[in-house]
């Protein structure tokens, strides 16, 4: 499998894992998704909103435009349903973007400025991997919050995705 095929696979995995998490959060008892907890983003929805904001920031970098986001904790959506709609849209964008990626474009260097003002440069392919791993990281935060409900979080591991999609070896 080529590097761009792996990025495309991981973009699909990321969208699938997001759906698993959003479905699980939506199924929690009323009020649990917005209940204030001891975590950086205060609740499950704000944590999922943060991962969405990061998707927007990197999408703008990949498109070579300003994103206008001033802080990583910017609340774009404070309710689960509209956030889920927005997340599906950005997930579809990343899948389409990954599907159009070639080995040459994956190696292109993108210059950007981080929220804190630091300049950076990364390959397009590495940006995709960053967005995907960042999402996994914060879905893990939300998964941990499930135990405070108490409920078990969904299984979102890559082998589960591959099995469900009929791609397991």
C-alpha atoms as one frame of an Amber mdcrd trajectory, in Angstrom:
protein
   0.000   0.000   0.000   1.365   3.408  -0.961   1.693   6.301   1.448  -1.248
   8.120  -0.123  -3.386   4.972   0.061  -2.567   4.753   3.774  -3.539   8.387
   4.297  -6.831   7.748   2.486  -7.478   4.670   4.631  -6.700   6.607   7.802
  -8.971   9.499   6.789 -11.809   6.983   6.432 -10.880   5.346   9.724 -10.917
   8.756  11.422 -14.425   9.527  10.107 -15.622   6.074  11.229 -14.115   6.523
  14.720 -15.687   9.978  14.984 -19.084   8.476  14.152 -18.596   5.773  16.792
 -17.732   8.396  19.402 -20.482  10.850  18.486 -23.059   8.033  18.450 -21.881
   6.856  21.873 -21.949  10.379  23.347 -25.438  10.946  21.902 -26.634   7.725
  23.568 -25.526   8.823  27.042 -28.171   9.813  29.594 -29.453  13.377  29.241
 -26.998  16.000  30.418 -23.905  13.777  30.543 -22.324  15.117  27.340 -22.417
  18.682  28.684 -21.820  17.899  32.348 -18.821  19.803  33.662 -15.939  17.489
  34.503 -12.336  17.784  35.578 -10.778  18.018  32.130  -9.160  20.788  30.099
 -12.202  21.446  27.885 -14.704  21.023  30.767 -17.030  18.501  29.057 -17.333
  15.933  26.277 -18.873  18.275  23.708 -16.204  20.937  24.208 -13.497  18.289
  23.789 -15.062  17.095  20.530 -15.435  20.736  19.481 -11.693  21.203  20.046
 -10.860  18.366  17.672 -13.237  19.939  15.119 -11.500  23.325  15.503  -8.129
  21.679  14.861  -9.574  20.092  11.705 -10.604  23.575  10.534  -7.190  25.072
  11.278  -5.292  22.428   9.327  -7.800  22.472   6.477  -7.058  26.193   6.096
  -3.308  25.516   6.146  -3.706  22.844   3.467  -5.772  25.241   1.352  -3.277
  28.080   1.853  -5.721  30.459   3.526  -6.271  32.113   6.878  -8.517  30.313
   9.334  -9.330  33.212  11.651  -9.279  31.021  14.755  -7.622  32.775  17.678
  -7.519  29.981  20.271  -7.551  26.186  20.357 -10.443  26.263  22.814 -12.642
  28.376  20.495 -16.202  27.142  20.867 -17.673  26.868  17.398 -20.440  24.478
  18.492 -21.680  24.082  22.063 -24.327  21.435  21.343 -23.658  17.887  20.143
 -26.082  17.714  17.178 -24.774  20.732  15.212 -21.210  19.762  16.083 -21.827
  16.274  14.672 -23.200  17.779  11.440 -20.122  19.998  11.116 -17.771  17.116
  11.959 -19.296  14.966   9.216 -18.750  17.770   6.710 -15.092  18.246   7.634
 -14.507  14.469   7.751 -15.901  14.210   4.202 -13.593  17.046   3.135 -10.539
  15.232   4.531 -11.557  11.974   2.824 -11.978  13.721  -0.540  -8.707  15.589
  -0.012  -6.875  12.363   0.879  -8.349  10.561  -2.130  -7.019  13.312  -4.422
  -3.551  13.268  -2.841  -0.702  12.025  -5.016   2.736  10.971  -3.847   4.087
  14.267  -5.229   1.476  16.451  -3.506   1.833  14.469  -0.271   5.502  15.485
  -0.218   4.842  19.202  -0.799   5.927  21.403   2.079   3.299  23.696   3.566
   4.366  26.739   5.558   1.995  27.898   8.286   1.762  29.900  11.476   0.498
  28.194  14.597  -2.086  29.824  16.882   0.669  30.832  19.316   2.528  32.652
  16.535   5.276  30.106  15.861   6.064  29.460  12.200   6.157  25.893  10.962
   6.532  23.771   7.863   5.290  20.245   7.237   4.680  17.887   4.361   1.015
  17.647   3.354   1.062  13.927   4.170   2.444  14.628   7.635  -0.294  17.198
   8.243  -2.888  14.522   7.450  -1.256  12.147   9.919  -1.151  14.898  12.545
  -4.877  15.640  12.177  -5.746  11.934  12.409  -3.558  11.240  15.437  -4.748
  14.433  17.133  -8.328  13.231  16.753  -7.457   9.834  18.204  -5.790  11.533
  21.138  -8.832  13.643  22.011 -11.332  10.867  21.364  -9.307   9.103  24.047
  -9.982  11.989  26.406 -13.708  11.660  25.768 -13.492   7.881  26.166 -11.927
   8.394  29.587 -14.783  10.709  30.575 -17.243   7.876  29.869 -16.015   6.116
  33.002 -17.203   9.091  35.067 -20.790   8.575  33.829 -20.220   5.506  34.415
 -20.422   3.907  30.965 -18.003   2.102  28.709 -16.771   4.012  25.654 -17.031
   2.517  22.182 -14.198   0.467  20.729 -12.562   2.587  18.050  -9.300   0.772
  17.407  -7.977   0.476  13.853  -8.256  -3.357  13.876 -11.972  -3.018  14.732
 -12.438  -0.629  11.803 -10.577  -2.934   9.431 -12.645  -5.911  10.547 -15.927
  -4.008  10.222 -14.964  -2.762   6.764 -13.879  -6.254   5.663 -10.279  -5.130
   5.221  -8.627  -7.270   7.885  -5.933  -9.621   6.672
